[in-house]
Short mmCIF file of C-alpha atoms in Angstrom, two decimals:
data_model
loop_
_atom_site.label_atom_id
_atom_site.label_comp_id
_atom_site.label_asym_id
_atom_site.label_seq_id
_atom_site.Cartn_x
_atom_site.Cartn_y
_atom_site.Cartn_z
CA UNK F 120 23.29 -12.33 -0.77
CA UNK F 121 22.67 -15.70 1.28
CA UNK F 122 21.30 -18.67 -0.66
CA UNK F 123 21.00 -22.11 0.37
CA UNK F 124 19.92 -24.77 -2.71
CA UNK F 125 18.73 -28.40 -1.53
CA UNK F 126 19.50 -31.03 -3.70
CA UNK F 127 18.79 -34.44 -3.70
CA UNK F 128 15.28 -35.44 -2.54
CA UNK F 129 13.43 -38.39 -4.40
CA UNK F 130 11.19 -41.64 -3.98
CA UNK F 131 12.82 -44.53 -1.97
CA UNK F 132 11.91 -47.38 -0.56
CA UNK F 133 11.46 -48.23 2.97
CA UNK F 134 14.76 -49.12 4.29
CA UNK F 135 16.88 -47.30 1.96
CA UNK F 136 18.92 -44.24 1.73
CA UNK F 137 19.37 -41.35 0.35
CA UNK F 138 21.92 -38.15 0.56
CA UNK F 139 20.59 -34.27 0.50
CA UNK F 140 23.05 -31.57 -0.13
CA UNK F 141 22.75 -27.95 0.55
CA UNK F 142 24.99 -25.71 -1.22
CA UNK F 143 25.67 -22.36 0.32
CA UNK F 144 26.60 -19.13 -1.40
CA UNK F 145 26.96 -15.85 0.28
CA UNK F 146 28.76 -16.94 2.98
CA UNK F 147 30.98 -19.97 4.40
CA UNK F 148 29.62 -23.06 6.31
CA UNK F 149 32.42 -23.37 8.25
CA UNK F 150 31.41 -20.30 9.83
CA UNK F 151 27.84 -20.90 10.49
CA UNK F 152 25.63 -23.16 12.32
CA UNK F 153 23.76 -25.12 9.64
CA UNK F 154 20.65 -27.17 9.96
CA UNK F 155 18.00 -29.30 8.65
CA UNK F 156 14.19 -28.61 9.72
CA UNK F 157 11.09 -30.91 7.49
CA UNK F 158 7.99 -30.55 7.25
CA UNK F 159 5.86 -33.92 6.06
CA UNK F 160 2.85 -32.97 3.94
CA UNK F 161 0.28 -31.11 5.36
CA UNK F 162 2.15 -30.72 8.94
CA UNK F 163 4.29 -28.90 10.42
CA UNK F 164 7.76 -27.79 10.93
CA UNK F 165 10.02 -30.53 12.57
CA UNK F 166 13.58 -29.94 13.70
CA UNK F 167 16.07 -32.72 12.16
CA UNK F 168 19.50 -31.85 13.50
CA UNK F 169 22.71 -29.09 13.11
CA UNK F 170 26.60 -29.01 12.44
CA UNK F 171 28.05 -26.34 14.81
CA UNK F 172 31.24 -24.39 13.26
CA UNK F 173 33.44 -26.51 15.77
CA UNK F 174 31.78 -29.77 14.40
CA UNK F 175 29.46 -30.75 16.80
CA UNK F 176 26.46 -32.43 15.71
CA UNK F 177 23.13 -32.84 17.04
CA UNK F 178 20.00 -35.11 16.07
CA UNK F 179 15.82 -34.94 17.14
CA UNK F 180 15.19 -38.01 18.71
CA UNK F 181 13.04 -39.37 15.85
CA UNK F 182 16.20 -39.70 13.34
CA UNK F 183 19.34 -40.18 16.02
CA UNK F 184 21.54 -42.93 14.76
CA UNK F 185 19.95 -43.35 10.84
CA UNK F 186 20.81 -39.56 9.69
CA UNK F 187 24.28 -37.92 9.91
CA UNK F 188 24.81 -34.33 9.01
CA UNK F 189 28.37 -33.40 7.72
CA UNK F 190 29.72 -30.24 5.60
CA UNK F 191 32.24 -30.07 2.80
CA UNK F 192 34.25 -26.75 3.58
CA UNK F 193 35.76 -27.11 -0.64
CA UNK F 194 32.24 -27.35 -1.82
CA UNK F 195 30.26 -24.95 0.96
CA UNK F 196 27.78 -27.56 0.87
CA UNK F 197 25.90 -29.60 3.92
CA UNK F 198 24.86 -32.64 3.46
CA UNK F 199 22.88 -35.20 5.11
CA UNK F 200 22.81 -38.54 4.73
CA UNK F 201 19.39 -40.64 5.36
CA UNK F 202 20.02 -44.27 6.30
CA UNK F 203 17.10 -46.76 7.21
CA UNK F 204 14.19 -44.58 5.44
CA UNK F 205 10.84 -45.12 6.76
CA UNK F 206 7.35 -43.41 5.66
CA UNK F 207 7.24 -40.88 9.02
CA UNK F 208 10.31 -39.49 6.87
CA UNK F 209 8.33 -38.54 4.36
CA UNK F 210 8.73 -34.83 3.97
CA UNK F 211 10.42 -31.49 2.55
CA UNK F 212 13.75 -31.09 3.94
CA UNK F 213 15.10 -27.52 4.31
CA UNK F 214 18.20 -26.68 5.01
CA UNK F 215 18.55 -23.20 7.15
CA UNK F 216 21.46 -21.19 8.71
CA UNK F 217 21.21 -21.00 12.70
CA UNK F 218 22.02 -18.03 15.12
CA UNK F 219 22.40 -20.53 18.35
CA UNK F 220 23.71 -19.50 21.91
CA UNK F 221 22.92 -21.62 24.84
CA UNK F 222 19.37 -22.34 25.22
CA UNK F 223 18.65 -20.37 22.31
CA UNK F 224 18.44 -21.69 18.37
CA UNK F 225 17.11 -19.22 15.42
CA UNK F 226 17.13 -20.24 11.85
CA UNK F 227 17.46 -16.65 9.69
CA UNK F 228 17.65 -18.11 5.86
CA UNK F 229 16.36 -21.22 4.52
CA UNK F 230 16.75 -22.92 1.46
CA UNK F 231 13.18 -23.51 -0.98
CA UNK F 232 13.54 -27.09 0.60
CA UNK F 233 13.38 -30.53 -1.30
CA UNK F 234 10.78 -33.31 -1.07
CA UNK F 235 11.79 -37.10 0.10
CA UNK F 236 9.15 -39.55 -0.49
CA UNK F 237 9.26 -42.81 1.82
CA UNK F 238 7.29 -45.53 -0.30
CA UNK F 239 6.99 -48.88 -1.72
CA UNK E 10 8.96 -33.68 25.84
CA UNK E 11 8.58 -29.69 26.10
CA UNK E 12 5.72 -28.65 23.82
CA UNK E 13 4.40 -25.22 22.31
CA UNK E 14 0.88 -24.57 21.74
CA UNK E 15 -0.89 -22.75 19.32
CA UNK E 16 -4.17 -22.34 17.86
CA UNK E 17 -4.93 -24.15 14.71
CA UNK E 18 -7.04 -21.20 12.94
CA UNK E 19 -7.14 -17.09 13.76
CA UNK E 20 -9.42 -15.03 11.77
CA UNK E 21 -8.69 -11.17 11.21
CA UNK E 22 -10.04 -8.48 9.02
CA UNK E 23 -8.18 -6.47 7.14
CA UNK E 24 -7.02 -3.43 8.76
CA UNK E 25 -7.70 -5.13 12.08
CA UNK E 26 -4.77 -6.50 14.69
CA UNK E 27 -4.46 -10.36 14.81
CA UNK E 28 -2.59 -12.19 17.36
CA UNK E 29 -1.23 -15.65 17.69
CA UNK E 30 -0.54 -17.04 20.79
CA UNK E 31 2.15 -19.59 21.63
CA UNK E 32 1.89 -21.53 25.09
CA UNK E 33 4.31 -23.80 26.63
CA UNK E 34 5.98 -24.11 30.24
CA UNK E 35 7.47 -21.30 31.35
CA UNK E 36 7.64 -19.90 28.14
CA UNK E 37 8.58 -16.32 29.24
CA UNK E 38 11.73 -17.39 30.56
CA UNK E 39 12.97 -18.74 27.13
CA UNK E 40 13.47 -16.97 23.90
CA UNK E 41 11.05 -17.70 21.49
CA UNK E 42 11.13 -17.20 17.33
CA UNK E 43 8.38 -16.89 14.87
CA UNK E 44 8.18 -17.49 11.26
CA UNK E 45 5.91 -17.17 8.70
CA UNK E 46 5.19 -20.00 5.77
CA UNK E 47 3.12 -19.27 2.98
CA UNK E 48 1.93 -21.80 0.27
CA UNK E 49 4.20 -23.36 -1.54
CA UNK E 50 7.00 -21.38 0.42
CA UNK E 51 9.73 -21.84 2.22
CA UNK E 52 9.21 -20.31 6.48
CA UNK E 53 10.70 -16.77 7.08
CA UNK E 54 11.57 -15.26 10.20
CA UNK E 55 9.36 -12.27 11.44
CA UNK E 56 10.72 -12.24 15.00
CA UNK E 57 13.60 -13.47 17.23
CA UNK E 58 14.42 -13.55 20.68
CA UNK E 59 10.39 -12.97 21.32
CA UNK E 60 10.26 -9.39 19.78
CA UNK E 61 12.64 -7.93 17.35
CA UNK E 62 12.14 -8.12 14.06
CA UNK E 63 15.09 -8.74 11.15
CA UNK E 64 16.02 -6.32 8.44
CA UNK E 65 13.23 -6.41 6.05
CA UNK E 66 10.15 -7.45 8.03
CA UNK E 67 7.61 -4.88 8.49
CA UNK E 68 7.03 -2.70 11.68
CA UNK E 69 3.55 -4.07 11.83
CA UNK E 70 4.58 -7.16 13.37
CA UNK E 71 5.97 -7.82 16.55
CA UNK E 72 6.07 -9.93 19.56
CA UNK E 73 5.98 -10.34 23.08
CA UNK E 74 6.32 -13.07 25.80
CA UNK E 75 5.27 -13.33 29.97
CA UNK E 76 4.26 -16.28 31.76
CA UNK E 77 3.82 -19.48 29.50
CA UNK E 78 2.81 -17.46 26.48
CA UNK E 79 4.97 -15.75 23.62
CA UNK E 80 2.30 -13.25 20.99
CA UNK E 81 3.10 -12.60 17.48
CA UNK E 82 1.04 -9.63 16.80
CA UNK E 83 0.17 -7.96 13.65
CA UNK E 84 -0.87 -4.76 13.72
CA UNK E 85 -3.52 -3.64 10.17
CA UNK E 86 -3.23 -6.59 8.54
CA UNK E 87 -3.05 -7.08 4.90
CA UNK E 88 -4.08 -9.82 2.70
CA UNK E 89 -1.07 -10.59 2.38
CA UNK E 90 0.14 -11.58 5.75
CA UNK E 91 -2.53 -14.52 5.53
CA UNK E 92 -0.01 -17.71 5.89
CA UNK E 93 0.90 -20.12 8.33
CA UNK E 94 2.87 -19.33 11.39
CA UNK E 95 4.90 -21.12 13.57
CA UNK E 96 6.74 -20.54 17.12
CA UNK E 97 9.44 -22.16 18.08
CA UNK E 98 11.89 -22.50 21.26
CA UNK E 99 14.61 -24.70 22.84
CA UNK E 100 14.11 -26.99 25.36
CA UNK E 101 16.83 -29.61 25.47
CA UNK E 102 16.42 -29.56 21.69
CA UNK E 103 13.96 -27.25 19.25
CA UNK E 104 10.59 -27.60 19.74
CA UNK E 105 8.29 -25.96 17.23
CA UNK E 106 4.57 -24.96 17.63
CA UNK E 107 1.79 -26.84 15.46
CA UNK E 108 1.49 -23.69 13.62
CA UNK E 109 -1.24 -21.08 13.19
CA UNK E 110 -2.90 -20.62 10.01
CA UNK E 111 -3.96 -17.21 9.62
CA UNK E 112 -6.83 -16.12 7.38
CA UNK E 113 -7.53 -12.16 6.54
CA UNK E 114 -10.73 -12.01 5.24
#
């Protein structure tokens, strides 16, 4: 059975960081396109970025160059570290496998997600 | 920046077919995905490459896309199919719809 587990959310302040880890069972992340979709209070569902089973990563415009997704093969765990926080960030983060061919993305399983709060 | 388009609200009785409609350029000629959110709940896919559905989702929904619109459909619809649902594409990147919140009253 596939299960994805976030980990990490919190309260920061603006500026800060903070790391989110998704640890995978049921299958291997080095096999599997991983991502990270949020969803700020109240809104909607906003792509954040993927790790492609050859290691390419890709970012939404609105975090490109402050968040950097990586995996850890021993622990079958994403991660995804948050640099320069600001309150637009603010948000439940789920992490989600993803079926992708070219000009094509799915996510089929998604973690319960975990909240990051943005505030002084 | 592509963008999808759906309504904010649909209203449905039970029993009745709802649909949801998703609009964006050209739509047809992409594959579009459709999940449903409920409260408090993490989103669940309920159809892929604009109309099949994955192991476990029932036969009353389904999809279809032409033109600049992709339709989830829901054919006698329970209570508990009211939820939020969202499209979503690629276009250069993944775009998702503003969702649809469905009510079944």
């Amino acid at each position: 059975e596939v299960q994805l587990v976030e980990s990490g959310g919190g309260l920061v302040h603006p500026g800060g960081s903070l790391r989110l880890s998704c640890t995978a069972s049921g299958f291997t992340v080095s096999s599997t396109y991983m991502t990270w979709v949020r969803q700020a209070p109240g809104k909607g569902l906003e792509w954040v970025s993927v790790i492609y089973t050859r290691g390419n990563t890709y970012y939404s415009g609105s975090v490109k160059g402050r968040f950097t997704i990586s995996r850890d093969s021993s622990k079958n765990t994403v991660f995804l570290q948050m640099n320069s926080l600001r309150g637009e960030d603010t948000a439940v983060y789920y992490c989600a496998t993803a079926r992708v061919t070219p000009g094509y993305y799915q996510f089929d399983y998604w973690g319960q997600g975990t909240l990051v709060t943005v505030s002084s | 920046s592509y963008e999808l388009t759906q309504p904010p609200s649909v209203s449905v009785s039970p029993g009745q077919t709802a649909s949801i409609t998703c609009s964006g350029d050209k739509l047809g000629d992409k594959y579009a995905c459709w999940y449903q959110q409920k409260p408090g709940q993490s989103p669940v896919l309920v159809i892929y490459q604009n109309s099949k559905r994955p192991s476990g989702i029932p036969e009353r929904f389904s999809g279809s896309s032409s033109g600049n619109t992709a339709t989830l459909t829901i054919s006698g619809t329970q209570a508990m199919d009211e939820a939020d649902y969202y499209c979503q594409a690629w276009d250069s990147t993944v775009v998702f719809g503003g969702g649809t919140k469905l009510t079944v009253l």
